[in-house]
mmCIF file of C-alpha atoms and ligand atoms in Angstrom:
data_model
loop_
_atom_site.group_PDB
_atom_site.id
_atom_site.type_symbol
_atom_site.label_atom_id
_atom_site.label_comp_id
_atom_site.label_asym_id
_atom_site.label_seq_id
_atom_site.Cartn_x
_atom_site.Cartn_y
_atom_site.Cartn_z
ATOM 1 C CA MET A 1 8.382 -1.019 -13.469
ATOM 2 C CA CYS A 2 8.297 1.520 -11.164
ATOM 3 C CA GLN A 3 8.247 4.494 -13.269
ATOM 4 C CA SER A 4 5.083 4.017 -14.699
ATOM 5 C CA ILE A 5 3.376 4.642 -11.164
ATOM 6 C CA LEU A 6 4.295 8.547 -12.278
ATOM 7 C CA GLN A 7 1.662 7.707 -15.210
ATOM 8 C CA SER A 8 -1.512 6.672 -13.163
ATOM 9 C CA THR A 9 -3.866 9.149 -12.628
ATOM 10 C CA ALA A 10 -5.228 6.492 -9.812
ATOM 11 C CA PHE A 11 -2.027 6.504 -8.064
ATOM 12 C CA PHE A 12 -1.897 10.444 -8.027
ATOM 13 C CA SER A 13 -5.928 10.528 -7.070
ATOM 14 C CA PHE A 14 -5.132 8.041 -4.202
ATOM 15 C CA LEU A 15 -2.207 10.231 -2.678
ATOM 16 C CA LEU A 16 -4.884 13.156 -2.999
ATOM 17 C CA GLY A 17 -6.866 11.166 -0.873
ATOM 18 C CA ILE A 18 -4.766 10.693 1.855
ATOM 19 C CA ASP A 19 -3.601 13.952 1.648
ATOM 20 C CA GLN A 20 -7.257 15.493 1.780
ATOM 21 C CA ASP A 21 -7.833 12.813 5.149
ATOM 22 C CA LEU A 22 -5.008 14.307 6.670
ATOM 23 C CA ALA A 23 -5.829 18.134 5.764
ATOM 24 C CA ARG A 24 -9.637 17.052 7.342
ATOM 25 C CA GLU A 25 -8.189 15.541 10.698
ATOM 26 C CA ALA A 26 -6.191 18.889 10.890
ATOM 27 C CA GLY A 27 -8.440 21.237 10.202
ATOM 28 C CA ALA A 28 -10.929 19.505 12.478
ATOM 29 C CA ALA A 29 -8.214 20.168 15.459
ATOM 30 C CA GLY A 30 -8.473 23.351 15.559
ATOM 31 C CA CYS A 31 -5.635 26.074 16.238
ATOM 32 C CA ARG A 32 -2.627 24.720 18.266
ATOM 33 C CA GLY A 33 -2.002 28.370 19.351
ATOM 34 C CA CYS A 34 -5.088 29.286 20.382
ATOM 35 C CA GLY A 35 -7.758 26.669 19.719
ATOM 36 C CA GLY A 36 -9.981 28.723 17.335
ATOM 37 C CA ARG A 37 -11.652 27.441 14.241
ATOM 38 C CA LEU A 38 -9.165 27.142 11.269
ATOM 39 C CA LEU A 39 -10.164 28.755 7.554
ATOM 40 C CA GLN A 40 -8.282 27.155 4.342
ATOM 41 C CA ALA A 41 -5.873 28.816 3.337
ATOM 42 C CA CYS A 42 -3.703 26.602 0.536
ATOM 43 C CA TYR A 43 -0.013 27.541 -0.441
ATOM 44 C CA PRO A 44 0.223 27.276 -4.500
ATOM 45 C CA ARG A 45 2.086 24.885 -5.854
ATOM 46 C CA LYS A 46 3.600 24.160 -9.791
ATOM 47 C CA PRO A 47 4.451 19.985 -8.940
ATOM 48 C CA ARG A 48 6.447 18.519 -11.530
ATOM 49 C CA GLY A 49 7.334 14.882 -12.438
ATOM 50 C CA ALA A 50 4.226 13.704 -12.848
ATOM 51 C CA GLN A 51 3.501 12.214 -16.753
ATOM 52 C CA CYS A 52 -0.244 12.332 -16.329
ATOM 53 C CA PRO A 53 -2.775 15.213 -16.021
ATOM 54 C CA LEU A 54 -3.396 15.945 -12.381
ATOM 55 C CA GLY A 55 -6.734 17.984 -11.495
ATOM 56 C CA PRO A 56 -6.412 21.370 -9.963
ATOM 57 C CA ALA A 57 -5.894 20.278 -6.606
ATOM 58 C CA TYR A 58 -2.530 19.314 -7.180
ATOM 59 C CA ARG A 59 -1.509 22.883 -7.651
ATOM 60 C CA GLN A 60 -2.551 23.323 -3.677
ATOM 61 C CA ARG A 61 -1.047 22.158 -0.750
ATOM 62 C CA PHE A 62 -3.240 22.123 1.580
ATOM 63 C CA SER A 63 -3.252 24.568 4.488
ATOM 64 C CA PHE A 64 -5.346 26.301 7.275
ATOM 65 C CA CYS A 65 -5.031 29.946 8.835
ATOM 66 C CA CYS A 66 -6.549 30.543 12.123
ATOM 67 C CA ALA A 67 -9.624 32.925 12.399
ATOM 68 C CA THR A 68 -8.918 33.879 15.550
ATOM 69 C CA CYS A 69 -4.641 34.218 15.882
ATOM 70 C CA ARG A 70 -4.045 33.762 12.535
ATOM 71 C CA ARG A 71 -1.114 31.438 13.102
ATOM 72 C CA ARG A 72 -0.657 28.824 10.185
ATOM 73 C CA THR A 73 -1.389 24.864 10.553
ATOM 74 C CA THR A 74 -0.103 22.659 7.490
ATOM 75 C CA PRO A 75 -0.832 19.187 7.896
ATOM 76 C CA CYS A 76 1.781 16.221 6.335
ATOM 77 C CA SER A 77 1.246 15.613 3.326
ATOM 78 C CA VAL A 78 2.185 12.116 1.059
ATOM 79 C CA ARG A 79 1.897 14.757 -2.131
ATOM 80 C CA PHE A 80 4.551 17.560 -1.449
ATOM 81 C CA LEU A 81 7.589 15.929 0.560
ATOM 82 C CA GLY A 82 8.819 19.435 1.190
ATOM 83 C CA ARG A 83 9.950 20.006 -2.180
ATOM 84 C CA ARG A 84 7.962 22.937 -4.006
ATOM 85 C CA VAL A 85 7.921 21.793 -7.383
ATOM 86 C CA TYR A 86 8.460 17.608 -7.361
ATOM 87 C CA LEU A 87 6.446 15.645 -6.252
ATOM 88 C CA GLY A 88 7.729 13.865 -3.033
ATOM 89 C CA VAL A 89 6.976 10.299 -5.482
ATOM 90 C CA VAL A 90 9.661 11.492 -7.895
ATOM 91 C CA MET A 91 11.989 12.528 -5.286
ATOM 92 C CA THR A 92 11.845 9.197 -3.569
ATOM 93 C CA LEU A 93 11.630 7.357 -7.047
ATOM 94 C CA ALA A 94 14.317 8.728 -9.133
ATOM 95 C CA CYS A 95 16.448 8.647 -6.238
ATOM 96 C CA ALA A 96 16.066 4.707 -5.481
ATOM 97 C CA LEU A 97 16.644 4.162 -9.560
ATOM 98 C CA ARG A 98 19.435 6.241 -9.133
ATOM 99 C CA ALA A 99 21.312 4.135 -6.403
ATOM 100 C CA GLY A 100 23.892 2.195 -7.888
ATOM 101 C CA VAL A 101 23.129 3.396 -11.586
ATOM 102 C CA SER A 102 25.947 4.273 -13.818
ATOM 103 C CA LEU A 103 26.034 7.830 -14.781
ATOM 104 C CA ARG A 104 24.985 7.461 -18.010
ATOM 105 C CA ARG A 105 21.973 5.493 -17.520
ATOM 106 C CA ALA A 106 21.578 8.228 -14.946
ATOM 107 C CA GLY A 107 21.136 10.492 -17.937
ATOM 108 C CA VAL A 108 18.425 9.128 -19.175
ATOM 109 C CA LEU A 109 16.663 8.291 -16.015
ATOM 110 C CA THR A 110 16.772 12.014 -15.912
ATOM 111 C CA ALA A 111 15.806 12.290 -19.113
ATOM 112 C CA SER A 112 12.818 10.479 -18.549
ATOM 113 C CA LEU A 113 12.035 11.618 -15.499
ATOM 114 C CA GLN A 114 12.643 14.935 -16.380
ATOM 115 C CA VAL A 115 14.698 16.000 -13.343
ATOM 116 C CA PRO A 116 18.015 17.601 -13.912
ATOM 117 C CA LEU A 117 21.016 14.970 -12.891
ATOM 118 C CA ARG A 118 22.328 18.211 -10.642
ATOM 119 C CA THR A 119 18.850 18.190 -8.770
ATOM 120 C CA LEU A 120 18.929 14.455 -8.548
ATOM 121 C CA GLN A 121 22.823 14.526 -6.805
ATOM 122 C CA ARG A 122 21.212 17.217 -4.540
ATOM 123 C CA TRP A 123 18.489 14.873 -3.457
ATOM 124 C CA ARG A 124 20.671 11.952 -3.116
ATOM 125 C CA ARG A 125 23.135 13.932 -0.899
ATOM 126 C CA TRP A 126 20.003 14.988 1.481
ATOM 127 C CA TRP A 127 19.025 11.571 1.833
ATOM 128 C CA LEU A 128 22.698 10.226 2.509
ATOM 129 C CA GLU A 129 23.572 13.430 4.560
ATOM 130 C CA ASP A 130 20.612 14.874 6.395
ATOM 131 C CA PHE A 131 17.728 12.613 6.267
ATOM 132 C CA VAL A 132 19.942 10.256 8.500
ATOM 133 C CA LYS A 133 20.751 13.040 10.648
ATOM 134 C CA THR A 134 17.237 13.745 11.216
ATOM 135 C CA PRO A 135 15.384 13.030 14.751
ATOM 136 C CA PHE A 136 12.707 11.397 12.917
ATOM 137 C CA TRP A 137 14.995 8.749 11.243
ATOM 138 C CA ARG A 138 16.812 8.836 14.190
ATOM 139 C CA GLY A 139 13.934 8.014 16.213
ATOM 140 C CA GLN A 140 12.207 5.359 13.469
ATOM 141 C CA ARG A 141 15.422 3.321 12.308
ATOM 142 C CA ALA A 142 15.959 0.878 15.362
ATOM 143 C CA LEU A 143 12.414 -0.416 14.302
ATOM 144 C CA PHE A 144 13.773 -1.595 11.237
ATOM 145 C CA MET A 145 15.407 -5.546 11.709
ATOM 146 C CA PRO A 146 17.911 -6.175 9.736
ATOM 147 C CA PRO A 147 18.748 -2.470 9.928
ATOM 148 C CA VAL A 148 18.161 -0.207 7.084
ATOM 149 C CA GLU A 149 21.513 0.299 5.101
ATOM 150 C CA GLU A 150 22.259 3.709 5.096
ATOM 151 C CA CYS A 151 24.725 3.812 2.604
ATOM 152 C CA SER A 152 22.174 2.716 -0.065
ATOM 153 C CA LEU A 153 19.016 5.261 0.984
ATOM 154 C CA PRO A 154 16.619 5.303 0.180
ATOM 155 C CA GLU A 155 16.262 2.312 -1.957
ATOM 156 C CA SER A 156 16.920 -0.105 0.850
ATOM 157 C CA LEU A 157 14.562 1.669 2.721
ATOM 158 C CA ARG A 158 11.551 1.650 0.025
ATOM 159 C CA SER A 159 12.363 -1.964 -0.675
ATOM 160 C CA ARG A 160 11.587 -2.573 3.395
ATOM 161 C CA PHE A 161 7.608 -1.653 2.365
ATOM 162 C CA GLN A 162 7.110 -3.692 -0.857
ATOM 163 C CA ALA A 163 5.213 -6.220 -0.999
ATOM 164 C CA GLU A 164 5.769 -8.664 -3.508
ATOM 165 C CA GLY A 165 4.973 -6.855 -7.471
ATOM 166 C CA ASP A 166 2.453 -4.328 -6.306
ATOM 167 C CA TRP A 167 2.755 -0.581 -6.256
ATOM 168 C CA GLU A 168 0.882 -0.175 -2.995
ATOM 169 C CA HIS A 169 4.135 0.067 -1.142
ATOM 170 C CA TRP A 170 4.493 3.306 -2.205
ATOM 171 C CA PRO A 171 1.886 5.270 -0.343
ATOM 172 C CA ARG A 172 2.876 3.352 2.549
ATOM 173 C CA LEU A 173 6.533 4.770 2.238
ATOM 174 C CA LEU A 174 4.900 8.163 1.681
ATOM 175 C CA ARG A 175 3.002 7.856 4.739
ATOM 176 C CA PHE A 176 5.755 6.666 6.582
ATOM 177 C CA LEU A 177 7.845 9.794 5.909
ATOM 178 C CA THR A 178 5.098 12.144 6.241
ATOM 179 C CA PRO A 179 6.304 13.424 9.590
ATOM 180 C CA LEU A 180 9.096 15.309 7.822
ATOM 181 C CA THR A 181 6.539 17.441 5.749
ATOM 182 C CA SER A 182 5.298 18.646 8.911
ATOM 183 C CA ARG A 183 6.730 22.307 10.357
ATOM 184 C CA THR A 184 8.580 20.826 12.839
ATOM 185 C CA ALA A 185 10.759 18.635 11.092
ATOM 186 C CA ASN A 186 10.907 20.307 7.770
ATOM 187 C CA THR A 187 14.522 19.427 6.843
ATOM 188 C CA PHE A 188 12.772 18.367 3.741
ATOM 189 C CA VAL A 189 12.017 21.975 2.610
ATOM 190 C CA GLY A 190 15.293 23.389 3.337
ATOM 191 C CA GLY A 191 17.799 20.743 1.605
ATOM 192 C CA ARG A 192 18.163 22.356 -1.604
HETATM 193 ZN ZN1 LIG B 1 -5.258 30.520 16.923
#
């Protein structure tokens, strides 16, 4: 089932490829402040939640620094959905599975995903209380017809991206959410 994507090296390589594309675009665009040339200045990360070996590129969130004015440019990411340690896919998957799951089964779930129950509850609160208030979601929700049931986020959103029996909707969903990982909408980062 869904959880096996966390064991798929191919899946994580695919997400890395998307992040590399996003970084290439951002790097080529130059500094938003002065138009200067951007130099690579990645942030260190210690991603958790994957159940397969991740290459050294996963220990970095791609970012740039302007050669002239030193201003930071951090492109969106499908791997790091704001949280510093847990991969975005883990955060979304865990909450999606949590919806409607009993507390006892949630315990089994958190053990297999190696996410503490408290963290899971915090994420869930973020989806139900903070995500729904983001300018991003307020702008996007009208595009879904019928409307996404906000009380069962993120599962209700995830299911809209799901094609019959494949995993390919995960990158699509994560890519849809990337505006939340940019600096202007970093409520994901703040939602502790
Ligand atoms: Zn600059």
